[in-house]
PDB file of N, CA, C and O in Angstrom:
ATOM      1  N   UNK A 266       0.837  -1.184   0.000  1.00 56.00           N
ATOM      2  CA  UNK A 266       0.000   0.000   0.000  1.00 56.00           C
ATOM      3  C   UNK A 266       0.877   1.239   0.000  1.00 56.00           C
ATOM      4  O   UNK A 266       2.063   1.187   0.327  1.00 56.00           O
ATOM      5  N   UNK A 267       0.217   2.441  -0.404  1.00 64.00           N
ATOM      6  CA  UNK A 267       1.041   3.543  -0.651  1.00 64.00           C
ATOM      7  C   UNK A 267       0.653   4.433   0.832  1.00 64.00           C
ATOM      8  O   UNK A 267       0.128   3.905   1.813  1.00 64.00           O
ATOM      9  N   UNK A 268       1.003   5.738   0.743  1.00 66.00           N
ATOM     10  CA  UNK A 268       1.068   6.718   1.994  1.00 66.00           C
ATOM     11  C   UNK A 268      -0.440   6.709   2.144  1.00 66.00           C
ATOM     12  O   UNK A 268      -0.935   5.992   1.274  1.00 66.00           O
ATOM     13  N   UNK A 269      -1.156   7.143   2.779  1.00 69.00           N
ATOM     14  CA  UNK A 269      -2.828   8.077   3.125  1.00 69.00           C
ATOM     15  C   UNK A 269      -2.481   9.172   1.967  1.00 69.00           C
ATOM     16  O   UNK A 269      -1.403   9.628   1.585  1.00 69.00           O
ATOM     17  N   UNK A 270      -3.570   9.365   1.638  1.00 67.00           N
ATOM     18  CA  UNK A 270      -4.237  10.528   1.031  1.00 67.00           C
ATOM     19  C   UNK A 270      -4.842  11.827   2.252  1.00 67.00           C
ATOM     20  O   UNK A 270      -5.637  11.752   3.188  1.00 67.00           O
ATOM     21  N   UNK A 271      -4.133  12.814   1.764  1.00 66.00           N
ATOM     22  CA  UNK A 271      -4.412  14.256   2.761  1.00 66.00           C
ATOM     23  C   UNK A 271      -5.219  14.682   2.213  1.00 66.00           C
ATOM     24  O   UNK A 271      -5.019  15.276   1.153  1.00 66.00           O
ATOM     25  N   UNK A 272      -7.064  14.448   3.026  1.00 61.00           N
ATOM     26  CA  UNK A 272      -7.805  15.144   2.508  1.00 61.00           C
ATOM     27  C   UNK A 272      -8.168  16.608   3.271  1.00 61.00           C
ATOM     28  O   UNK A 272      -7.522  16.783   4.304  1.00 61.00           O
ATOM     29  N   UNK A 273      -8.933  17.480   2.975  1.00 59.00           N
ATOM     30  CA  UNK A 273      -9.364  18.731   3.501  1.00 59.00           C
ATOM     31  C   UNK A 273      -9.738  18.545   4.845  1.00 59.00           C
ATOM     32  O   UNK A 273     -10.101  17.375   4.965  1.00 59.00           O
ATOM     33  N   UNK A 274      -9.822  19.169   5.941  1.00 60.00           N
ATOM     34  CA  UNK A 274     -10.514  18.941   6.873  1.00 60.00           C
ATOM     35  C   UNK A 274     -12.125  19.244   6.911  1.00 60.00           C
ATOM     36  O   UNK A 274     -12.502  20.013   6.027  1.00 60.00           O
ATOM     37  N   UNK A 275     -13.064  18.784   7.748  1.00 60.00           N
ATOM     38  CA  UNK A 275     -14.612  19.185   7.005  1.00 60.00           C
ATOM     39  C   UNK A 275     -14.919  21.175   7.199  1.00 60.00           C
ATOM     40  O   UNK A 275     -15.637  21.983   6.611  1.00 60.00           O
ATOM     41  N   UNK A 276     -13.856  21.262   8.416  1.00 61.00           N
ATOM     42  CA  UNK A 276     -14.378  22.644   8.489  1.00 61.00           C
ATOM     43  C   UNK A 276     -12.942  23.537   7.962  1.00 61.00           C
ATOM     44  O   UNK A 276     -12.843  24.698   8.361  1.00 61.00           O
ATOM     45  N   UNK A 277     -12.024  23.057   7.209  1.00 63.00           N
ATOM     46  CA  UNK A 277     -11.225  23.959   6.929  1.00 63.00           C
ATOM     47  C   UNK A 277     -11.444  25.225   6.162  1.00 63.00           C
ATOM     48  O   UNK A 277     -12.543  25.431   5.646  1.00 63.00           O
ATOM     49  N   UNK A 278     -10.277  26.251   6.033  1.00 63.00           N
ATOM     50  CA  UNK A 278     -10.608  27.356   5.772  1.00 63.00           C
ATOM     51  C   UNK A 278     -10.058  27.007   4.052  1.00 63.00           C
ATOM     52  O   UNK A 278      -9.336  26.055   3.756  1.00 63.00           O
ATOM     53  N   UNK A 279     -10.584  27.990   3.112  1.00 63.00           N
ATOM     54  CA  UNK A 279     -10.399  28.004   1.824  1.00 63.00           C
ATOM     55  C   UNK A 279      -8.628  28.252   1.881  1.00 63.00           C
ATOM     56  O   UNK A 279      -8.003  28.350   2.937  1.00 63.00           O
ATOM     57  N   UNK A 280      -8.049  28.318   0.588  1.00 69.00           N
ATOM     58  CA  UNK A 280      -6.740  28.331   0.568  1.00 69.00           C
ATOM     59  C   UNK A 280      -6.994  30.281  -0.079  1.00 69.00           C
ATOM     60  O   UNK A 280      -6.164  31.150   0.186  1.00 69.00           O
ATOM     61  N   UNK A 281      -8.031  30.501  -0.744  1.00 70.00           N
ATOM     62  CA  UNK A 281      -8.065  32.152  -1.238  1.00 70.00           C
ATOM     63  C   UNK A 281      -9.369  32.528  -0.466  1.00 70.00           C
ATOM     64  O   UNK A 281     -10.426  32.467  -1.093  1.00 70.00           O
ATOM     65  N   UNK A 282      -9.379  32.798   0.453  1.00 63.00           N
ATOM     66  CA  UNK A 282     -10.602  33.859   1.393  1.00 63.00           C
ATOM     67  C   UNK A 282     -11.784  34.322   0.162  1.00 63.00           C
ATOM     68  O   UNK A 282     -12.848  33.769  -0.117  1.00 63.00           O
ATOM     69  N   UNK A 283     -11.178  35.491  -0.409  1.00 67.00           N
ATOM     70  CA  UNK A 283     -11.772  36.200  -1.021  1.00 67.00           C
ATOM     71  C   UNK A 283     -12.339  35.597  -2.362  1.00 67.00           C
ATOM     72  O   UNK A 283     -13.443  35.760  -2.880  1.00 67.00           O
ATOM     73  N   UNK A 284     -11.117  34.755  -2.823  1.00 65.00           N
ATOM     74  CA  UNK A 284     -12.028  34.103  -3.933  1.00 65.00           C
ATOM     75  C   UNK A 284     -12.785  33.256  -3.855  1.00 65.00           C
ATOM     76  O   UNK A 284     -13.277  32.970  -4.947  1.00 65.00           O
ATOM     77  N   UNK A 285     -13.314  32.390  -2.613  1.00 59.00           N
ATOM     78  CA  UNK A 285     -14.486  31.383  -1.821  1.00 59.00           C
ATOM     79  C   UNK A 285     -15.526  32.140  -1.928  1.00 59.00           C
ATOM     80  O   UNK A 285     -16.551  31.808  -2.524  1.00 59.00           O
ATOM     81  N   UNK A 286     -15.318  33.376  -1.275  1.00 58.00           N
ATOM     82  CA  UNK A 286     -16.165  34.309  -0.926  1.00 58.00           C
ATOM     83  C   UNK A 286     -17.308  35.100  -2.290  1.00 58.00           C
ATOM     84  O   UNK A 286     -18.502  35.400  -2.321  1.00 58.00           O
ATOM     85  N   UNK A 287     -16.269  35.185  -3.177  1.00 60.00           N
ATOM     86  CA  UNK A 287     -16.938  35.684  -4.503  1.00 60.00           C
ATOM     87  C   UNK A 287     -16.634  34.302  -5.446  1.00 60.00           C
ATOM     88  O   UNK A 287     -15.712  34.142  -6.246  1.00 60.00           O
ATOM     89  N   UNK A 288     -17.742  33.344  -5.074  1.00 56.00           N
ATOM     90  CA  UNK A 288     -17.527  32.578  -6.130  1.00 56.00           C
ATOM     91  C   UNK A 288     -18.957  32.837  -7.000  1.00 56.00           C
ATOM     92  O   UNK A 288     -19.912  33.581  -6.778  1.00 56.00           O
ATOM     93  N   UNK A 289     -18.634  31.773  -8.215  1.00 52.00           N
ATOM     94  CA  UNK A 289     -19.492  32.569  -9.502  1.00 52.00           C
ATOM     95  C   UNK A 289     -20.980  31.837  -9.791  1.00 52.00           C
ATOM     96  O   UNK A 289     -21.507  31.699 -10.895  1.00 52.00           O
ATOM     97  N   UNK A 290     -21.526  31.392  -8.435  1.00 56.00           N
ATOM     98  CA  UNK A 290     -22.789  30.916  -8.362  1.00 56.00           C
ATOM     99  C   UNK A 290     -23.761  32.442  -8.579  1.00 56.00           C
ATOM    100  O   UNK A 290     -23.456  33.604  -8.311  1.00 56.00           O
ATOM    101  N   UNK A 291     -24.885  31.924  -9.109  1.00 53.00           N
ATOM    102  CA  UNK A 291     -25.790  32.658  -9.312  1.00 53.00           C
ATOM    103  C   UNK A 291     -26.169  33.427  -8.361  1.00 53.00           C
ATOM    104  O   UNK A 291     -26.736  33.018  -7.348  1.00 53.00           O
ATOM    105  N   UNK A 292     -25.765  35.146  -8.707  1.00 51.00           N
ATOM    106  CA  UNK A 292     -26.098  36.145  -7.812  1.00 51.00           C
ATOM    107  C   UNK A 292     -27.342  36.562  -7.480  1.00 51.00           C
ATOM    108  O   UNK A 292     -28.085  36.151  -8.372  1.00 51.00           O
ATOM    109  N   UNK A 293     -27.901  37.101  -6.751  1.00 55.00           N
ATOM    110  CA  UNK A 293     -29.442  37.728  -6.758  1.00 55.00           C
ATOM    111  C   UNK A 293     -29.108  38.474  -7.826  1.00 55.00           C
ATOM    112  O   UNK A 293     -29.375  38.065  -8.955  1.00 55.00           O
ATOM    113  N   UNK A 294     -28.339  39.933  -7.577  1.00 58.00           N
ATOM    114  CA  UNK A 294     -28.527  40.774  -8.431  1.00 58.00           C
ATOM    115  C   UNK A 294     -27.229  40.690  -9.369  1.00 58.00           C
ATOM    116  O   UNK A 294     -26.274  40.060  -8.913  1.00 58.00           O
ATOM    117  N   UNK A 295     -27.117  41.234 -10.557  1.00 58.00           N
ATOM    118  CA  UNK A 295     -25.809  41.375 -11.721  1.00 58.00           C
ATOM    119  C   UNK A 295     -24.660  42.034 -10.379  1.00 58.00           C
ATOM    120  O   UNK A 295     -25.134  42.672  -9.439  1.00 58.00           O
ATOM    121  N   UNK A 296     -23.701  41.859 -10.451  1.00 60.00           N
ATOM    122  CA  UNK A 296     -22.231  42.447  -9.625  1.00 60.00           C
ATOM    123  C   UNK A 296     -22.429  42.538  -8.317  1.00 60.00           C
ATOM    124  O   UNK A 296     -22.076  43.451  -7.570  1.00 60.00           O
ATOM    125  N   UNK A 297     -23.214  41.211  -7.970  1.00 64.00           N
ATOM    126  CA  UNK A 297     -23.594  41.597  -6.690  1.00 64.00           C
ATOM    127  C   UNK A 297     -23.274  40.008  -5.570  1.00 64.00           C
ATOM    128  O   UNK A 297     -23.847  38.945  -5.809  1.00 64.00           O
ATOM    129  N   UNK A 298     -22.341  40.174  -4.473  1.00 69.00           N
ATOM    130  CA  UNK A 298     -21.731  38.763  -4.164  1.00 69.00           C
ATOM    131  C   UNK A 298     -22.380  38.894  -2.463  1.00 69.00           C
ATOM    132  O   UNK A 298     -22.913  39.770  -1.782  1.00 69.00           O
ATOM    133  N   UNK A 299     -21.890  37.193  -2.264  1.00 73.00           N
ATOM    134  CA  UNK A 299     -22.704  37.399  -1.078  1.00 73.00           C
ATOM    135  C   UNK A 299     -21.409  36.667  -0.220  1.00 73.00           C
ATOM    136  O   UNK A 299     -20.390  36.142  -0.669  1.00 73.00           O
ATOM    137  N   UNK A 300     -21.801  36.822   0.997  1.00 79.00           N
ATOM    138  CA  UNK A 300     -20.587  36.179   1.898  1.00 79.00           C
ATOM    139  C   UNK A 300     -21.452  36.014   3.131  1.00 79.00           C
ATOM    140  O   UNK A 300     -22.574  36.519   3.150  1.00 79.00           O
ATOM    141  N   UNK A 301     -20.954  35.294   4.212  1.00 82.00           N
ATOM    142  CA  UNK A 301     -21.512  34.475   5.525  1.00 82.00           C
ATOM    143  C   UNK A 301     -21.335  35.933   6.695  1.00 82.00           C
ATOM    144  O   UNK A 301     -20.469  36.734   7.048  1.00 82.00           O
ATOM    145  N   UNK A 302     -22.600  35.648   6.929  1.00 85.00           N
ATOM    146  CA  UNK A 302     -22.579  36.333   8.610  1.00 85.00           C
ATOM    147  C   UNK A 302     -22.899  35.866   9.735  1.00 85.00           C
ATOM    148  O   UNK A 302     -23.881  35.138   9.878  1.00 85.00           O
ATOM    149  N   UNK A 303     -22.203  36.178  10.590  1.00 89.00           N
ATOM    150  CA  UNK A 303     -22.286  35.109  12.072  1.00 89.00           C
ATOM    151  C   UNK A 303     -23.027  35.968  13.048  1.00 89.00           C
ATOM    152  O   UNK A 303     -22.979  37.197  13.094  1.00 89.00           O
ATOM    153  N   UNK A 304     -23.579  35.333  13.667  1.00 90.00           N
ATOM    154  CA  UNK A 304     -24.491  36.207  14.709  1.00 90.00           C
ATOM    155  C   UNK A 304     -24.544  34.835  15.697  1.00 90.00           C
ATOM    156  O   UNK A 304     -24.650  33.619  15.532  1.00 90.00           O
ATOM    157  N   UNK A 305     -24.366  36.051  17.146  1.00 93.00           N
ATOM    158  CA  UNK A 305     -24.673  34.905  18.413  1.00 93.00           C
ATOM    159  C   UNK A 305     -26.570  34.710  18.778  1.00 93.00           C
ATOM    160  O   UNK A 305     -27.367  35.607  18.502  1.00 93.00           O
ATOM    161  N   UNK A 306     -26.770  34.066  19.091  1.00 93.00           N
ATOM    162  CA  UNK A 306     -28.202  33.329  19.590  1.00 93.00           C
ATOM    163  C   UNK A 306     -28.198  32.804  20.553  1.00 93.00           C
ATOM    164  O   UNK A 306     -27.052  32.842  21.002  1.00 93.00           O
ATOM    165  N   UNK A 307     -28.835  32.307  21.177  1.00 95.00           N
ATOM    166  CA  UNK A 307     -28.992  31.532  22.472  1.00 95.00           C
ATOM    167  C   UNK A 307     -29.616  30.109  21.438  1.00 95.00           C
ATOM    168  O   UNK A 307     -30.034  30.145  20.281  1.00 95.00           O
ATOM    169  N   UNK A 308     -29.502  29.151  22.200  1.00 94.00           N
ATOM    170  CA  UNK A 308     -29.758  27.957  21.875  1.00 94.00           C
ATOM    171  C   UNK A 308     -31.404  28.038  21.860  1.00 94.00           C
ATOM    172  O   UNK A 308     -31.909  27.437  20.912  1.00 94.00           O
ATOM    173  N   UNK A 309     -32.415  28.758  22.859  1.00 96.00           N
ATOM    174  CA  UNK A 309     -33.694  28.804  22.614  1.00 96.00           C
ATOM    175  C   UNK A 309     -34.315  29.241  21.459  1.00 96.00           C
ATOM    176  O   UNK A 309     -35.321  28.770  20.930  1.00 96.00           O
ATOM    177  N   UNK A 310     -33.429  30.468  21.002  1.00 95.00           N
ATOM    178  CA  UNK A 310     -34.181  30.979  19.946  1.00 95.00           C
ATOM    179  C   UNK A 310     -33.660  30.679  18.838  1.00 95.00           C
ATOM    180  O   UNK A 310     -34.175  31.246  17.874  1.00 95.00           O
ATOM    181  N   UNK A 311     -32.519  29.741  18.549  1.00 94.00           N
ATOM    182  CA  UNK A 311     -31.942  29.143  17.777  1.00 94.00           C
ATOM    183  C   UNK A 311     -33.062  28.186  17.375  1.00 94.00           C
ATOM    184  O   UNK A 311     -33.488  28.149  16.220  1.00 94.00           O
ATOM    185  N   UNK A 312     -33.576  27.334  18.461  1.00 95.00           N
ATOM    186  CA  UNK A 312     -34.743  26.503  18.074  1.00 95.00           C
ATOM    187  C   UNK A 312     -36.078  26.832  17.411  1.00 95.00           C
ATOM    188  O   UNK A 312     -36.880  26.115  16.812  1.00 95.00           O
ATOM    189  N   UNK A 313     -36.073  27.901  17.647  1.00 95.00           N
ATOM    190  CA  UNK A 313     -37.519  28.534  17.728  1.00 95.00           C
ATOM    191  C   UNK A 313     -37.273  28.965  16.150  1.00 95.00           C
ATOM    192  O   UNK A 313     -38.211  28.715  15.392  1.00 95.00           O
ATOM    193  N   UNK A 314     -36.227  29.523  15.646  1.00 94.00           N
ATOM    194  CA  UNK A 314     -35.828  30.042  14.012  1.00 94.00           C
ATOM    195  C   UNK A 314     -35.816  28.805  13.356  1.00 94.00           C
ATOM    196  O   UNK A 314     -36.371  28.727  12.260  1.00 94.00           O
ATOM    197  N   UNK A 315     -35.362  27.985  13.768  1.00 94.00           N
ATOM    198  CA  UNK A 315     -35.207  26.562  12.907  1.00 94.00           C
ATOM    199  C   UNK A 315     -36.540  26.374  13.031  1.00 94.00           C
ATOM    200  O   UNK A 315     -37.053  26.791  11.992  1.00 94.00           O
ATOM    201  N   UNK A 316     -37.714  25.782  14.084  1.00 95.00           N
ATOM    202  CA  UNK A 316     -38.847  25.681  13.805  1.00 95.00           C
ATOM    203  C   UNK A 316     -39.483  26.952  12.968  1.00 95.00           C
ATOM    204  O   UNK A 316     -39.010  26.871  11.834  1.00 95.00           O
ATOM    205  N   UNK A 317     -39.907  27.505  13.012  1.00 94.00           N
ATOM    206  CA  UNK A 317     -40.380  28.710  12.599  1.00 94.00           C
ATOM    207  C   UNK A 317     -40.112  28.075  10.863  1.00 94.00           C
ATOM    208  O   UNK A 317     -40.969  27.692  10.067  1.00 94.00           O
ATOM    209  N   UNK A 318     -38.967  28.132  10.730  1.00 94.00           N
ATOM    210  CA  UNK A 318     -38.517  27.789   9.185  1.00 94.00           C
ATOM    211  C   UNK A 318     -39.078  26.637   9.235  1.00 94.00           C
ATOM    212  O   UNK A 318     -40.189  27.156   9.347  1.00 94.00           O
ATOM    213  N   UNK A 319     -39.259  25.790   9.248  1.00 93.00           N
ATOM    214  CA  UNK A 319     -39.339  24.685   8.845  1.00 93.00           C
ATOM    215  C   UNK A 319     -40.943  24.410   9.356  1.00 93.00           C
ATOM    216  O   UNK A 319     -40.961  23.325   9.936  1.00 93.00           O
ATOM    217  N   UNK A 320     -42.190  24.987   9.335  1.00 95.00           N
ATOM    218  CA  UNK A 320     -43.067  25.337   9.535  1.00 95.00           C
ATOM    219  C   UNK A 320     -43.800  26.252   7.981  1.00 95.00           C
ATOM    220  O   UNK A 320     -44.894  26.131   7.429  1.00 95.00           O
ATOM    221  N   UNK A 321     -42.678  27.089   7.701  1.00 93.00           N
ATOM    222  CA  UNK A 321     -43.400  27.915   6.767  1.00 93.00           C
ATOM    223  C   UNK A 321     -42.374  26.856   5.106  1.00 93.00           C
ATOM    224  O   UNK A 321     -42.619  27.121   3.929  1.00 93.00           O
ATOM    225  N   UNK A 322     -41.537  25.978   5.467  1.00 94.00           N
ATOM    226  CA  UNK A 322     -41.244  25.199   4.211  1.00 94.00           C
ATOM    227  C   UNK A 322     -40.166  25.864   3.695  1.00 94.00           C
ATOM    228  O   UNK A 322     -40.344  26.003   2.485  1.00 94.00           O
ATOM    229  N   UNK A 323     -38.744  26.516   4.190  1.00 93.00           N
ATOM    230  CA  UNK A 323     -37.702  27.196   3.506  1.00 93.00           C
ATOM    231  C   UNK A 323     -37.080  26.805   5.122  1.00 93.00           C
ATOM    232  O   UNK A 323     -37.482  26.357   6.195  1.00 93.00           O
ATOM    233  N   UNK A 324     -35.622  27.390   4.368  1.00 92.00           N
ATOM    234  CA  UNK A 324     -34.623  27.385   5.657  1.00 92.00           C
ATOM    235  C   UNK A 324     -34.537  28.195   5.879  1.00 92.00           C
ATOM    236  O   UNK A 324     -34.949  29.131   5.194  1.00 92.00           O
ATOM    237  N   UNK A 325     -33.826  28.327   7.193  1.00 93.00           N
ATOM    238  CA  UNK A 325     -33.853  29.356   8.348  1.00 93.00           C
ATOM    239  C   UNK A 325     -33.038  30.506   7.498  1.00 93.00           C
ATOM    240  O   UNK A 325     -33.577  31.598   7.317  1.00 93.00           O
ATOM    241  N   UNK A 326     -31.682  30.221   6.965  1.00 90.00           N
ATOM    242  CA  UNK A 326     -31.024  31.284   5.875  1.00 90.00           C
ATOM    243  C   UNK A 326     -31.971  31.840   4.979  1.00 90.00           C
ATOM    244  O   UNK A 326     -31.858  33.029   4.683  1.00 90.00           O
ATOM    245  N   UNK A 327     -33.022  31.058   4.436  1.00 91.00           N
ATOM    246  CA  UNK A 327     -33.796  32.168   3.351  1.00 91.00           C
ATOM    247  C   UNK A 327     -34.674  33.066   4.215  1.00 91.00           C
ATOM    248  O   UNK A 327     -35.033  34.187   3.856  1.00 91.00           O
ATOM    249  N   UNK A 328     -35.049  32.409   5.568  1.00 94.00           N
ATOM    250  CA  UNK A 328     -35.692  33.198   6.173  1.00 94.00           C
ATOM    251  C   UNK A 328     -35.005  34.365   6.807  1.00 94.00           C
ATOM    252  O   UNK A 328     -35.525  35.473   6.936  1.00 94.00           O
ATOM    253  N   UNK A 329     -33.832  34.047   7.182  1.00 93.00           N
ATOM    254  CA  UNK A 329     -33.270  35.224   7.707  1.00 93.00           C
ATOM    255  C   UNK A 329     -33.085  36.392   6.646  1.00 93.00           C
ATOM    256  O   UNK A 329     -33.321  37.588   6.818  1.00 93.00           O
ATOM    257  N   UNK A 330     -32.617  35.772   5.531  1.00 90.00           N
ATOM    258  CA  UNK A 330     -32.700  37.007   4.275  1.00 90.00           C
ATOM    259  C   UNK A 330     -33.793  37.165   3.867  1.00 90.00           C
ATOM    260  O   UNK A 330     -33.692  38.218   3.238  1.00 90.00           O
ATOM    261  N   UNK A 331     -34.679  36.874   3.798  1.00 93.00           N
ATOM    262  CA  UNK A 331     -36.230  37.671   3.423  1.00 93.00           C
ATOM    263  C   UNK A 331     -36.162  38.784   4.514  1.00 93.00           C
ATOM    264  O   UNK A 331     -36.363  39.936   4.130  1.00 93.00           O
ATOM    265  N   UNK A 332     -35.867  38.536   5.993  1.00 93.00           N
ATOM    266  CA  UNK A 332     -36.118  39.212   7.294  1.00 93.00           C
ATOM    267  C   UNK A 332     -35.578  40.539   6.973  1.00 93.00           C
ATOM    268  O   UNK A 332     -36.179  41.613   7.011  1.00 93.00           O
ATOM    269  N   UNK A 333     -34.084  40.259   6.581  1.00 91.00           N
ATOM    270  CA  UNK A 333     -33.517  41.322   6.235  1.00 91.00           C
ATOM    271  C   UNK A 333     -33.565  42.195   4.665  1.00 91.00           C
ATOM    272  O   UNK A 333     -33.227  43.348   4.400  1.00 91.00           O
ATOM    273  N   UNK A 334     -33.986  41.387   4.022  1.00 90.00           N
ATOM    274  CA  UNK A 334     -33.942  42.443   2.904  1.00 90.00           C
ATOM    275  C   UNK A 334     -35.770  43.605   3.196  1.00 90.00           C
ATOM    276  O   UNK A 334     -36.218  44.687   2.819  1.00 90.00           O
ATOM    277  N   UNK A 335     -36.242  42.336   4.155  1.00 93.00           N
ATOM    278  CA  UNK A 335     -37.480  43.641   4.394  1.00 93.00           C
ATOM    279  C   UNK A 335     -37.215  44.630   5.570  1.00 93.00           C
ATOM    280  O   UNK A 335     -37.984  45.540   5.879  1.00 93.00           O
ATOM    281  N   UNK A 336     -36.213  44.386   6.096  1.00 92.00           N
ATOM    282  CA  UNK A 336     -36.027  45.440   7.468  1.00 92.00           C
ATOM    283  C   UNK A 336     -35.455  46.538   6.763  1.00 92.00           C
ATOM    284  O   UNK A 336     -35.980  47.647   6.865  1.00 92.00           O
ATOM    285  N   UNK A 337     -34.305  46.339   5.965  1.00 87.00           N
ATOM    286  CA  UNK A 337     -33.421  46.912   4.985  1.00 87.00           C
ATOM    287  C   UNK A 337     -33.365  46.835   3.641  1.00 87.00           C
ATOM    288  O   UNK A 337     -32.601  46.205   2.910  1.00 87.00           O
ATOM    289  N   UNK A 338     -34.401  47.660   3.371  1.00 87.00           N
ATOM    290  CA  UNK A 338     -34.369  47.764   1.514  1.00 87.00           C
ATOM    291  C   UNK A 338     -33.256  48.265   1.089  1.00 87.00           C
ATOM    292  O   UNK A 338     -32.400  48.842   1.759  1.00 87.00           O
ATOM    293  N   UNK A 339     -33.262  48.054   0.011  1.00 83.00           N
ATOM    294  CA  UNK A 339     -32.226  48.802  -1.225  1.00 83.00           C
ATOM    295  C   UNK A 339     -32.678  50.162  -1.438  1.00 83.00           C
ATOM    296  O   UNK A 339     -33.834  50.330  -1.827  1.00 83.00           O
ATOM    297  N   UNK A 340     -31.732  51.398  -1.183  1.00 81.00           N
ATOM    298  CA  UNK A 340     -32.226  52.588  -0.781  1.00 81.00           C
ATOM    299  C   UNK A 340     -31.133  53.318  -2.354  1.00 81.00           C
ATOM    300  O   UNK A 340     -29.903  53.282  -2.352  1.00 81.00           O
ATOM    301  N   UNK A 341     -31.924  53.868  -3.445  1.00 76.00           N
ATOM    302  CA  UNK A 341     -30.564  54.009  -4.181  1.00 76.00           C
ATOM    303  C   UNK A 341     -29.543  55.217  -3.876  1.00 76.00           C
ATOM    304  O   UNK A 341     -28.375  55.221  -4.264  1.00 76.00           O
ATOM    305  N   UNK A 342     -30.159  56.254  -3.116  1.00 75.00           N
ATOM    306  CA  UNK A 342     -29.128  57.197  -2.464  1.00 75.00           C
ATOM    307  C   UNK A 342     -28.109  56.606  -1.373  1.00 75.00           C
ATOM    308  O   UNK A 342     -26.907  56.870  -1.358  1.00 75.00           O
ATOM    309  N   UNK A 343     -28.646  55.921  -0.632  1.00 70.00           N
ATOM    310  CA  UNK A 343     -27.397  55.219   0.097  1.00 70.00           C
ATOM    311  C   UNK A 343     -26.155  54.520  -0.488  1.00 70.00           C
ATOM    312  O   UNK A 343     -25.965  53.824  -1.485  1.00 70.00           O
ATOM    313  N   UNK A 344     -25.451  54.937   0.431  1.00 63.00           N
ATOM    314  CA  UNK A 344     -23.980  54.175   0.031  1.00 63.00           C
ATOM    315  C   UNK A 344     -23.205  53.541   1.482  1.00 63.00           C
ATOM    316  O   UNK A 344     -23.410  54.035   2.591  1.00 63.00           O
ATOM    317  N   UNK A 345     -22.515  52.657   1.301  1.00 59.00           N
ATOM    318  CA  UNK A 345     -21.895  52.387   2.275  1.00 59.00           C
ATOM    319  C   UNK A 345     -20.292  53.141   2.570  1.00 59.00           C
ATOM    320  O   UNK A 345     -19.653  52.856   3.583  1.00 59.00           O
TER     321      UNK A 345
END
């Protein structure tokens, strides 16, 4: 038999950050990329979002972005 094979670890980090980050899956909008946001929760209401989602038939991520694109519209005078 030969050496092991070095595979990825399941939670490793990309080898290019930025290019993981902007990869070329289908955007909502034309020039427009998306990347992960972390937010703390408590384990209760962690449950309660997962039910909640899975009640109305989507995941908790589409639900959280519906949440937010209605709290926070697209304003075209704004800029960051």
């Amino acid at each position: 038999m030969t050496g092991r094979r070095t595979l990825p670890g399941f939670a490793s980090r990309p080898a290019d950050p930025e290019r993981w980050v902007r990869t070329l899956e289908t955007p909502a909008r034309p020039n427009c990329f998306t990347a992960r946001l972390t937010i703390d929760v408590t384990p209760a209401l962690r449950g309660r979002l997962k039910v909640a989602a899975f009640q109305r038939g989507i995941t908790v991520a589409d639900m959280l972005r519906a949440l937010l694109a209605r709290e926070f519209p697209d304003n075209p005078g704004d800029t960051p």
